[in-house]
Amino acid sequence: MTDLRASDEIQGNVLTPFPDGEQAFLLLHFADAEGARALLAEILPGLTTTASLLSSPPRVCRGVGFTASGLRKLAPLWAAGLEPFLAFREGPAVRAPRLRDHGPSAPERWVFGTLDPGVDAVLTLASAEPAAAGEEAAHWQERSRALGVHCLFDQRGARLPGIMAGCEHFGFKDGISQPAVRGFDRAPAGLLPAGEFILGRPRLAAGGGEAEPLPCPDWMCDGSFQVLRRLSQDVAGWRAQLARLAASLSPERPMCPHQLAAKLMGRWQSGTPLALSPDRDDHSPPEAEYDYNDDPFGYKTPRFAHARKMYPRDDAFFEKDWHRIIRRGIPFGPIYEPGSETAGAERGLLLNAFMASLENQFEFLMRGWANDPDFIEAGDGPDPLIGESGEPATLRHPEGCPTALRFERFVHTTGAVYAFVPARSVVARLAAGEGT
């Protein structure tokens, strides 16, 4: 089995994360292929790979992904081989109705990812040092202008300070429950084949074991599909909803807003799973092993809870491992402080995820689970964090008499891109003009 940790082909941030002190995402549009190739030739020497990130991480990590339109401009012959990858070819703006991105989440409201002008590439810059990624972003914006490449948007993200470090704006610890990859992670059990996230590698077979890699052109091997999704969070609205719903509960089953928030998320703010500590936060390790086999009706962890919707942890019934994604989220915007000068500022989370199939992984999670009020069973309700449905959610109790809760949505999509992050040698071939 190939040790993926030694790969100088797979780009960094896919299997091992970039530092999350500060990150910048430059959304680029190619006016012409010549200028784009010249820019890639300059980016290439500092492109961060898995091996380099693990052995000698640079001051600023650098990664690049291309949308279908970008590949059509750079390598039209290669792009002809994208026929099987419909979601990638269409992009998230076209597929927004499938994901229920409408109203406040509609593409016409997005700050990036709309169809005209389209994003052709995503340049990701990351550093643990304050301001380093920003300095690098300014440099690449200048080089882009000089070469005729347009920077459509400069999206920044940063780790929140103080007690909010490692959390998203609603106050919950983020980035936990990541899949472990065979040939990369050292976990004793629960390893998934690399082909679930890296093209050209063995995938998960029905019933376990490994299957043949997902069919793809040779140039896609050791690459991964990327979803960059900008999610704005209304913290004040979220807190007001929690207070309202908590006040509406029966006196026989009272909950404070903090407890109700844990029910909605499936975890306490520390990351401790309700499955291990349903009544209070005992600060069990967020990555501790657990399942929901002893809680089929959702008395401890509601079946609509975000964590349970996104990862049901039941191989036999849900084939859960077929839909896992690698998530690299980072917040943007200031911490919400009522009454402060920045209280009205925009804030949220940048979901940066990697997978082998957009349709069977990211889009399946959104369409088949988050937005389905009848998953796991009829009446369970939508995901209270990212789901969109007019149906209520059912909070079940051991004594019977379930409680119906209606959620408003306080997380909205305000930008989205589907990109492909190719192997380092493929970026070099694109810079050299192959595929034309």
CSV table of C-alpha atoms in Angstrom, one decimal:
chain,number,residue,atom,x,y,z
A,1,MET,CA,0.0,0.0,0.0
A,2,THR,CA,1.4,3.4,-1.0
A,3,ASP,CA,2.3,5.6,1.9
A,4,LEU,CA,0.3,8.7,0.9
A,5,ARG,CA,2.2,10.8,3.4
A,6,ALA,CA,5.2,10.7,1.1
A,7,SER,CA,3.3,12.0,-1.9
A,8,ASP,CA,4.8,14.9,-3.7
A,9,GLU,CA,1.9,14.8,-6.2
A,10,ILE,CA,-1.2,15.2,-4.1
A,11,GLN,CA,-1.7,18.8,-3.2
A,12,GLY,CA,-1.6,19.9,0.5
A,13,ASN,CA,-4.9,20.6,2.3
A,14,VAL,CA,-6.6,17.5,0.8
A,15,LEU,CA,-5.2,14.8,3.1
A,16,THR,CA,-3.5,17.1,5.6
A,17,PRO,CA,-4.8,20.5,6.5
A,18,PHE,CA,-3.2,23.9,5.8
A,19,PRO,CA,-2.6,26.0,8.9
A,20,ASP,CA,-5.8,27.9,9.9
A,21,GLY,CA,-4.2,31.0,11.5
A,22,GLU,CA,-5.2,33.0,8.4
A,23,GLN,CA,-6.3,31.9,4.9
A,24,ALA,CA,-7.0,33.7,1.7
A,25,PHE,CA,-9.0,32.4,-1.3
A,26,LEU,CA,-8.4,34.3,-4.5
A,27,LEU,CA,-11.2,33.6,-7.0
A,28,LEU,CA,-9.6,34.1,-10.5
A,29,HIS,CA,-11.0,34.6,-14.0
A,30,PHE,CA,-8.9,33.9,-17.0
A,31,ALA,CA,-9.1,36.5,-19.7
A,32,ASP,CA,-7.0,34.3,-22.0
A,33,ALA,CA,-5.1,31.0,-21.7
A,34,GLU,CA,-1.7,32.5,-22.2
A,35,GLY,CA,-1.8,34.8,-19.2
A,36,ALA,CA,-3.3,32.0,-17.1
A,37,ARG,CA,-0.5,29.6,-18.0
A,38,ALA,CA,2.1,32.3,-17.2
A,39,LEU,CA,0.5,32.8,-13.8
A,40,LEU,CA,0.5,29.0,-13.1
A,41,ALA,CA,4.2,28.8,-14.0
A,42,GLU,CA,4.9,31.4,-11.3
A,43,ILE,CA,2.7,29.6,-8.7
A,44,LEU,CA,4.1,26.2,-9.4
A,45,PRO,CA,7.5,26.3,-7.6
A,46,GLY,CA,5.7,27.1,-4.3
A,47,LEU,CA,2.8,24.7,-4.7
A,48,THR,CA,2.5,22.8,-1.4
A,49,THR,CA,2.2,19.0,-1.6
A,50,THR,CA,1.3,16.5,1.0
A,51,ALA,CA,4.9,15.5,1.5
A,52,SER,CA,6.3,19.0,1.8
A,53,LEU,CA,3.5,20.1,4.2
A,54,LEU,CA,4.4,17.2,6.5
A,55,SER,CA,8.2,17.4,6.3
A,56,SER,CA,9.0,21.1,6.0
A,57,PRO,CA,5.8,23.3,5.9
A,58,PRO,CA,6.4,26.6,4.2
A,59,ARG,CA,5.7,30.0,5.8
A,60,VAL,CA,2.7,30.3,3.4
A,61,CYS,CA,1.1,27.2,2.0
A,62,ARG,CA,-0.2,27.4,-1.6
A,63,GLY,CA,-2.8,25.3,-3.4
A,64,VAL,CA,-4.7,25.7,-6.7
A,65,GLY,CA,-7.9,24.3,-8.1
A,66,PHE,CA,-9.7,24.8,-11.4
A,67,THR,CA,-13.3,25.0,-12.3
A,68,ALA,CA,-14.7,23.3,-15.4
A,69,SER,CA,-14.6,26.6,-17.3
A,70,GLY,CA,-11.0,27.2,-16.3
A,71,LEU,CA,-10.0,23.7,-17.6
A,72,ARG,CA,-11.9,24.4,-20.8
A,73,LYS,CA,-9.8,27.5,-21.4
A,74,LEU,CA,-6.4,25.9,-20.4
A,75,ALA,CA,-6.8,22.4,-21.8
A,76,PRO,CA,-9.9,22.0,-24.0
A,77,LEU,CA,-8.9,18.5,-25.1
A,78,TRP,CA,-8.7,17.4,-21.5
A,79,ALA,CA,-11.9,19.1,-20.6
A,80,ALA,CA,-13.7,17.0,-23.2
A,81,GLY,CA,-13.1,14.1,-20.8
A,82,LEU,CA,-15.3,15.7,-18.1
A,83,GLU,CA,-18.5,14.4,-19.6
A,84,PRO,CA,-19.2,11.9,-16.7
A,85,PHE,CA,-18.8,14.6,-14.1
A,86,LEU,CA,-22.0,16.5,-14.5
A,87,ALA,CA,-22.1,18.4,-11.3
A,88,PHE,CA,-18.6,19.7,-11.9
A,89,ARG,CA,-19.3,20.7,-15.4
A,90,GLU,CA,-22.5,22.6,-14.4
A,91,GLY,CA,-21.2,24.2,-11.2
A,92,PRO,CA,-23.0,25.1,-8.0
A,93,ALA,CA,-24.9,28.1,-9.4
A,94,VAL,CA,-26.7,25.9,-12.0
A,95,ARG,CA,-27.3,23.2,-9.4
A,96,ALA,CA,-28.5,25.6,-6.7
A,97,PRO,CA,-32.2,24.5,-6.9
A,98,ARG,CA,-31.2,20.9,-6.2
A,99,LEU,CA,-29.4,22.1,-3.0
A,100,ARG,CA,-32.3,24.4,-2.1
A,101,ASP,CA,-30.1,27.5,-2.4
A,102,HIS,CA,-32.9,30.0,-3.0
A,103,GLY,CA,-34.1,33.2,-1.3
A,104,PRO,CA,-31.3,34.6,0.8
A,105,SER,CA,-29.1,31.7,-0.5
A,106,ALA,CA,-29.9,32.2,-4.2
A,107,PRO,CA,-26.9,32.6,-6.6
A,108,GLU,CA,-27.9,36.1,-7.6
A,109,ARG,CA,-27.0,37.1,-4.0
A,110,TRP,CA,-23.6,35.4,-4.0
A,111,VAL,CA,-20.4,37.4,-3.7
A,112,PHE,CA,-18.6,34.8,-5.8
A,113,GLY,CA,-19.5,31.8,-7.9
A,114,THR,CA,-22.1,33.4,-10.2
A,115,LEU,CA,-22.1,32.5,-13.8
A,116,ASP,CA,-20.9,35.8,-15.3
A,117,PRO,CA,-18.1,36.4,-15.0
A,118,GLY,CA,-17.3,32.9,-14.0
A,119,VAL,CA,-14.6,31.7,-11.6
A,120,ASP,CA,-11.9,29.8,-13.4
A,121,ALA,CA,-9.5,29.0,-10.6
A,122,VAL,CA,-9.2,29.1,-6.8
A,123,LEU,CA,-5.8,30.0,-5.3
A,124,THR,CA,-5.7,29.1,-1.7
A,125,LEU,CA,-3.1,30.7,0.6
A,126,ALA,CA,-2.6,29.8,4.3
A,127,SER,CA,-0.3,30.5,7.1
A,128,ALA,CA,0.0,30.2,10.9
A,129,GLU,CA,1.7,33.6,11.0
A,130,PRO,CA,-0.5,36.8,11.3
A,131,ALA,CA,-0.8,38.8,8.1
A,132,ALA,CA,1.5,36.4,6.1
A,133,ALA,CA,-1.4,34.9,4.0
A,134,GLY,CA,-2.6,38.5,3.4
A,135,GLU,CA,0.8,39.6,2.2
A,136,GLU,CA,1.0,36.7,-0.2
A,137,ALA,CA,-2.6,37.4,-1.5
A,138,ALA,CA,-1.6,41.0,-2.3
A,139,HIS,CA,1.4,39.7,-4.2
A,140,TRP,CA,-0.6,37.3,-6.3
A,141,GLN,CA,-3.3,39.9,-7.0
A,142,GLU,CA,-0.6,42.1,-8.4
A,143,ARG,CA,0.9,39.3,-10.5
A,144,SER,CA,-2.5,38.4,-11.8
A,145,ARG,CA,-3.2,41.9,-12.9
A,146,ALA,CA,0.1,42.1,-14.7
A,147,LEU,CA,-0.6,38.9,-16.6
A,148,GLY,CA,-4.2,39.7,-17.5
A,149,VAL,CA,-5.9,37.4,-15.0
A,150,HIS,CA,-8.7,39.0,-13.1
A,151,CYS,CA,-9.2,38.5,-9.3
A,152,LEU,CA,-13.0,38.5,-8.9
A,153,PHE,CA,-12.9,38.2,-5.1
A,154,ASP,CA,-10.5,38.0,-2.3
A,155,GLN,CA,-12.1,36.0,0.5
A,156,ARG,CA,-10.3,35.9,3.8
A,157,GLY,CA,-10.7,33.6,6.8
A,158,ALA,CA,-9.0,33.3,10.1
A,159,ARG,CA,-9.1,31.3,13.3
A,160,LEU,CA,-11.3,33.1,15.9
A,161,PRO,CA,-9.4,34.5,18.9
A,162,GLY,CA,-9.5,33.8,22.6
A,163,ILE,CA,-12.0,31.3,23.9
A,164,MET,CA,-13.5,31.0,20.5
A,165,ALA,CA,-10.4,29.5,19.0
A,166,GLY,CA,-11.2,26.4,17.1
A,167,CYS,CA,-14.9,27.2,17.0
A,168,GLU,CA,-17.3,28.6,14.5
A,169,HIS,CA,-19.4,31.7,15.2
A,170,PHE,CA,-22.3,29.8,16.9
A,171,GLY,CA,-19.7,28.8,19.5
A,172,PHE,CA,-19.3,25.1,18.6
A,173,LYS,CA,-15.9,23.4,18.2
A,174,ASP,CA,-15.4,22.8,14.4
A,175,GLY,CA,-13.3,20.4,12.3
A,176,ILE,CA,-14.0,17.2,14.2
A,177,SER,CA,-15.1,13.8,13.1
A,178,GLN,CA,-12.9,13.7,10.0
A,179,PRO,CA,-12.6,10.4,8.0
A,180,ALA,CA,-9.4,8.5,8.4
A,181,VAL,CA,-7.7,7.5,5.1
A,182,ARG,CA,-5.9,4.2,4.5
A,183,GLY,CA,-2.3,4.7,3.6
A,184,PHE,CA,-2.2,8.1,5.3
A,185,ASP,CA,-3.7,8.1,8.8
A,186,ARG,CA,-2.4,5.9,11.5
A,187,ALA,CA,-5.8,5.1,13.1
A,188,PRO,CA,-6.1,1.4,14.2
A,189,ALA,CA,-9.6,1.0,12.7
A,190,GLY,CA,-12.2,2.7,10.6
A,191,LEU,CA,-9.8,3.6,7.7
A,192,LEU,CA,-11.4,4.4,4.3
A,193,PRO,CA,-9.7,3.7,1.0
A,194,ALA,CA,-8.0,6.8,-0.5
A,195,GLY,CA,-10.2,6.6,-3.6
A,196,GLU,CA,-13.1,8.0,-1.6
A,197,PHE,CA,-11.2,11.3,-1.7
A,198,ILE,CA,-8.4,11.0,-4.3
A,199,LEU,CA,-9.2,10.0,-7.9
A,200,GLY,CA,-7.2,7.1,-9.4
A,201,ARG,CA,-7.0,5.3,-6.0
A,202,PRO,CA,-9.0,2.2,-4.8
A,203,ARG,CA,-12.5,3.0,-3.5
A,204,LEU,CA,-14.7,1.4,-0.9
A,205,ALA,CA,-16.4,-1.8,-2.1
A,206,ALA,CA,-19.9,-2.8,-1.2
A,207,GLY,CA,-19.7,-4.8,2.0
A,208,GLY,CA,-16.2,-3.5,2.8
A,209,GLY,CA,-12.8,-4.0,1.2
A,210,GLU,CA,-11.6,-2.1,-1.8
A,211,ALA,CA,-13.0,-1.6,-5.3
A,212,GLU,CA,-11.5,-0.4,-8.5
A,213,PRO,CA,-10.8,3.4,-8.7
A,214,LEU,CA,-13.6,5.6,-10.0
A,215,PRO,CA,-13.1,5.8,-13.8
A,216,CYS,CA,-11.4,9.1,-14.9
A,217,PRO,CA,-8.9,10.4,-17.4
A,218,ASP,CA,-5.2,9.8,-16.5
A,219,TRP,CA,-4.6,13.5,-15.8
A,220,MET,CA,-7.2,13.4,-13.0
A,221,CYS,CA,-5.3,10.8,-11.0
A,222,ASP,CA,-4.1,12.0,-7.6
A,223,GLY,CA,-6.5,14.9,-7.8
A,224,SER,CA,-9.6,15.7,-5.8
A,225,PHE,CA,-12.8,17.7,-6.2
A,226,GLN,CA,-13.1,20.8,-4.1
A,227,VAL,CA,-16.2,22.5,-2.8
A,228,LEU,CA,-15.7,26.0,-1.5
A,229,ARG,CA,-18.9,27.2,0.0
A,230,ARG,CA,-19.3,30.6,1.8
A,231,LEU,CA,-21.9,30.3,4.6
A,232,SER,CA,-23.0,33.5,6.3
A,233,GLN,CA,-24.2,33.0,9.9
A,234,ASP,CA,-26.8,35.2,11.7
A,235,VAL,CA,-25.6,34.8,15.2
A,236,ALA,CA,-28.2,37.1,16.8
A,237,GLY,CA,-31.0,35.4,14.9
A,238,TRP,CA,-29.7,31.9,15.9
A,239,ARG,CA,-29.6,32.9,19.6
A,240,ALA,CA,-33.0,34.5,19.5
A,241,GLN,CA,-34.5,31.3,18.0
A,242,LEU,CA,-32.9,29.2,20.7
A,243,ALA,CA,-34.4,31.4,23.4
A,244,ARG,CA,-37.8,31.4,21.8
A,245,LEU,CA,-37.9,27.6,21.3
A,246,ALA,CA,-36.6,26.9,24.8
A,247,ALA,CA,-39.3,29.1,26.2
A,248,SER,CA,-41.9,27.2,24.3
A,249,LEU,CA,-41.0,23.8,25.7
A,250,SER,CA,-43.2,22.0,28.2
A,251,PRO,CA,-42.4,22.7,31.9
A,252,GLU,CA,-42.2,19.0,32.3
A,253,ARG,CA,-39.3,18.8,29.9
A,254,PRO,CA,-37.5,22.2,30.3
A,255,MET,CA,-34.3,23.0,28.5
A,256,CYS,CA,-32.2,26.1,28.5
A,257,PRO,CA,-31.0,27.6,25.2
A,258,HIS,CA,-27.5,26.0,25.7
A,259,GLN,CA,-29.0,22.5,26.1
A,260,LEU,CA,-31.4,23.0,23.2
A,261,ALA,CA,-28.5,24.2,21.0
A,262,ALA,CA,-26.6,20.9,21.8
A,263,LYS,CA,-29.7,18.9,20.8
A,264,LEU,CA,-29.8,20.7,17.4
A,265,MET,CA,-26.1,20.2,16.8
A,266,GLY,CA,-25.8,16.7,18.3
A,267,ARG,CA,-22.8,17.9,20.4
A,268,TRP,CA,-22.0,20.2,23.2
A,269,GLN,CA,-20.1,23.4,22.3
A,270,SER,CA,-16.9,21.7,23.4
A,271,GLY,CA,-17.4,19.0,20.8
A,272,THR,CA,-18.5,16.3,23.3
A,273,PRO,CA,-21.0,14.1,21.6
A,274,LEU,CA,-24.5,13.8,23.2
A,275,ALA,CA,-24.2,10.1,22.5
A,276,LEU,CA,-21.6,9.9,25.2
A,277,SER,CA,-22.9,12.6,27.5
A,278,PRO,CA,-26.5,13.4,26.9
A,279,ASP,CA,-27.4,15.3,30.1
A,280,ARG,CA,-24.3,17.5,30.6
A,281,ASP,CA,-21.0,18.3,29.0
A,282,ASP,CA,-18.5,16.0,30.7
A,283,HIS,CA,-15.8,17.1,28.1
A,284,SER,CA,-15.4,13.6,26.6
A,285,PRO,CA,-12.9,13.8,23.7
A,286,PRO,CA,-14.7,15.0,20.6
A,287,GLU,CA,-13.0,12.3,18.5
A,288,ALA,CA,-14.0,9.4,20.9
A,289,GLU,CA,-15.6,6.4,19.1
A,290,TYR,CA,-19.3,6.0,19.4
A,291,ASP,CA,-22.5,5.2,17.4
A,292,TYR,CA,-26.2,5.6,17.8
A,293,ASN,CA,-27.1,1.9,18.1
A,294,ASP,CA,-28.4,2.3,21.7
A,295,ASP,CA,-30.4,5.4,20.7
A,296,PRO,CA,-32.5,4.4,17.7
A,297,PHE,CA,-35.3,6.9,18.4
A,298,GLY,CA,-33.1,9.8,19.1
A,299,TYR,CA,-33.8,10.4,22.8
A,300,LYS,CA,-30.1,11.3,23.4
A,301,THR,CA,-29.1,12.6,20.0
A,302,PRO,CA,-32.2,13.7,18.0
A,303,ARG,CA,-32.4,12.1,14.6
A,304,PHE,CA,-32.6,15.6,13.1
A,305,ALA,CA,-29.4,16.8,14.8
A,306,HIS,CA,-26.7,18.2,12.4
A,307,ALA,CA,-24.0,15.8,13.5
A,308,ARG,CA,-26.3,12.7,13.2
A,309,LYS,CA,-27.7,13.9,9.8
A,310,MET,CA,-24.3,14.3,8.3
A,311,TYR,CA,-22.8,11.1,9.8
A,312,PRO,CA,-25.4,8.5,10.9
A,313,ARG,CA,-22.7,6.0,11.9
A,314,ASP,CA,-24.6,3.0,10.7
A,315,ASP,CA,-22.8,1.0,8.1
A,316,ALA,CA,-25.4,-1.7,7.6
A,317,PHE,CA,-28.3,0.6,6.9
A,318,PHE,CA,-26.9,3.9,5.6
A,319,GLU,CA,-23.6,2.9,3.8
A,320,LYS,CA,-22.3,6.0,5.6
A,321,ASP,CA,-18.7,5.7,4.4
A,322,TRP,CA,-19.8,6.2,0.8
A,323,HIS,CA,-20.7,9.8,1.5
A,324,ARG,CA,-17.9,11.1,3.7
A,325,ILE,CA,-16.0,14.3,2.8
A,326,ILE,CA,-12.8,15.8,4.1
A,327,ARG,CA,-13.7,19.2,5.6
A,328,ARG,CA,-11.4,22.2,6.0
A,329,GLY,CA,-13.6,24.9,7.4
A,330,ILE,CA,-12.4,28.3,8.6
A,331,PRO,CA,-14.5,31.2,10.0
A,332,PHE,CA,-14.6,34.7,8.4
A,333,GLY,CA,-15.7,38.0,10.0
A,334,PRO,CA,-15.5,39.2,13.6
A,335,ILE,CA,-16.8,37.5,16.7
A,336,TYR,CA,-20.4,38.6,17.4
A,337,GLU,CA,-20.6,40.9,20.4
A,338,PRO,CA,-24.0,42.5,21.0
A,339,GLY,CA,-23.9,46.3,20.9
A,340,SER,CA,-20.4,46.5,19.6
A,341,GLU,CA,-19.3,48.4,16.4
A,342,THR,CA,-18.9,45.1,14.6
A,343,ALA,CA,-22.2,43.5,15.7
A,344,GLY,CA,-23.8,44.1,12.3
A,345,ALA,CA,-20.8,42.9,10.3
A,346,GLU,CA,-21.1,39.8,8.1
A,347,ARG,CA,-19.6,36.7,9.6
A,348,GLY,CA,-19.7,33.0,8.8
A,349,LEU,CA,-17.9,29.9,7.8
A,350,LEU,CA,-15.9,29.0,4.7
A,351,LEU,CA,-16.5,25.3,4.0
A,352,ASN,CA,-13.6,24.0,2.0
A,353,ALA,CA,-14.2,20.3,1.4
A,354,PHE,CA,-12.5,17.5,-0.7
A,355,MET,CA,-13.9,14.4,-2.2
A,356,ALA,CA,-13.9,12.0,-5.2
A,357,SER,CA,-17.5,12.6,-6.3
A,358,LEU,CA,-19.5,15.8,-6.0
A,359,GLU,CA,-22.7,14.0,-6.7
A,360,ASN,CA,-22.3,11.1,-4.3
A,361,GLN,CA,-20.7,12.9,-1.5
A,362,PHE,CA,-21.3,16.6,-1.0
A,363,GLU,CA,-24.5,16.9,-3.0
A,364,PHE,CA,-25.8,13.6,-1.5
A,365,LEU,CA,-25.3,14.9,2.0
A,366,MET,CA,-27.2,18.1,1.1
A,367,ARG,CA,-30.0,16.7,-0.9
A,368,GLY,CA,-30.4,13.2,0.6
A,369,TRP,CA,-29.9,14.0,4.2
A,370,ALA,CA,-29.7,17.6,5.3
A,371,ASN,CA,-32.7,18.8,3.3
A,372,ASP,CA,-34.8,15.7,3.7
A,373,PRO,CA,-37.4,16.0,6.5
A,374,ASP,CA,-38.1,12.3,6.3
A,375,PHE,CA,-34.5,11.2,6.9
A,376,ILE,CA,-33.9,9.0,8.9
A,377,GLU,CA,-37.6,8.3,9.1
A,378,ALA,CA,-40.8,10.3,8.2
A,379,GLY,CA,-41.3,13.3,10.4
A,380,ASP,CA,-37.7,13.6,11.7
A,381,GLY,CA,-37.3,17.0,10.2
A,382,PRO,CA,-34.6,18.9,8.3
A,383,ASP,CA,-31.1,19.6,9.5
A,384,PRO,CA,-31.5,22.6,11.8
A,385,LEU,CA,-28.2,24.2,10.8
A,386,ILE,CA,-28.0,23.9,7.0
A,387,GLY,CA,-31.3,22.2,6.0
A,388,GLU,CA,-34.1,24.0,4.1
A,389,SER,CA,-37.6,22.7,4.6
A,390,GLY,CA,-41.0,23.9,5.8
A,391,GLU,CA,-41.5,20.7,7.8
A,392,PRO,CA,-41.1,20.7,11.6
A,393,ALA,CA,-38.5,18.5,13.4
A,394,THR,CA,-39.5,16.0,15.9
A,395,LEU,CA,-37.9,16.0,19.3
A,396,ARG,CA,-38.6,12.6,20.9
A,397,HIS,CA,-38.8,11.7,24.6
A,398,PRO,CA,-38.7,8.3,26.3
A,399,GLU,CA,-42.0,9.1,27.9
A,400,GLY,CA,-43.7,9.6,24.6
A,401,CYS,CA,-45.5,12.8,23.4
A,402,PRO,CA,-42.9,14.1,21.0
A,403,THR,CA,-42.3,17.9,20.6
A,404,ALA,CA,-42.6,19.5,17.2
A,405,LEU,CA,-40.0,22.3,16.6
A,406,ARG,CA,-40.0,24.6,13.6
A,407,PHE,CA,-36.7,26.1,12.7
A,408,GLU,CA,-35.9,29.2,10.7
A,409,ARG,CA,-32.6,29.1,8.7
A,410,PHE,CA,-29.8,31.3,10.0
A,411,VAL,CA,-27.0,29.9,7.8
A,412,HIS,CA,-27.2,31.0,4.2
A,413,THR,CA,-25.0,30.3,1.2
A,414,THR,CA,-23.4,33.5,-0.1
A,415,GLY,CA,-20.8,32.0,-2.5
A,416,ALA,CA,-19.9,28.6,-3.9
A,417,VAL,CA,-17.4,27.1,-6.3
A,418,TYR,CA,-16.8,23.5,-7.6
A,419,ALA,CA,-13.1,23.1,-8.5
A,420,PHE,CA,-10.7,20.3,-9.2
A,421,VAL,CA,-7.4,20.2,-7.4
A,422,PRO,CA,-5.0,18.3,-9.7
A,423,ALA,CA,-1.7,16.6,-8.9
A,424,ARG,CA,1.4,18.9,-8.9
A,425,SER,CA,2.7,17.4,-12.1
A,426,VAL,CA,-0.6,18.1,-13.8
A,427,VAL,CA,-0.4,21.7,-12.8
A,428,ALA,CA,3.0,21.8,-14.5
A,429,ARG,CA,1.5,20.3,-17.6
A,430,LEU,CA,-1.2,22.8,-17.7
A,431,ALA,CA,1.3,25.6,-17.3
A,432,ALA,CA,3.2,24.1,-20.3
A,433,GLY,CA,0.1,24.1,-22.5
A,434,GLU,CA,-0.7,20.4,-22.6
A,435,GLY,CA,-4.2,19.5,-23.4
A,436,THR,CA,-4.8,22.2,-26.0
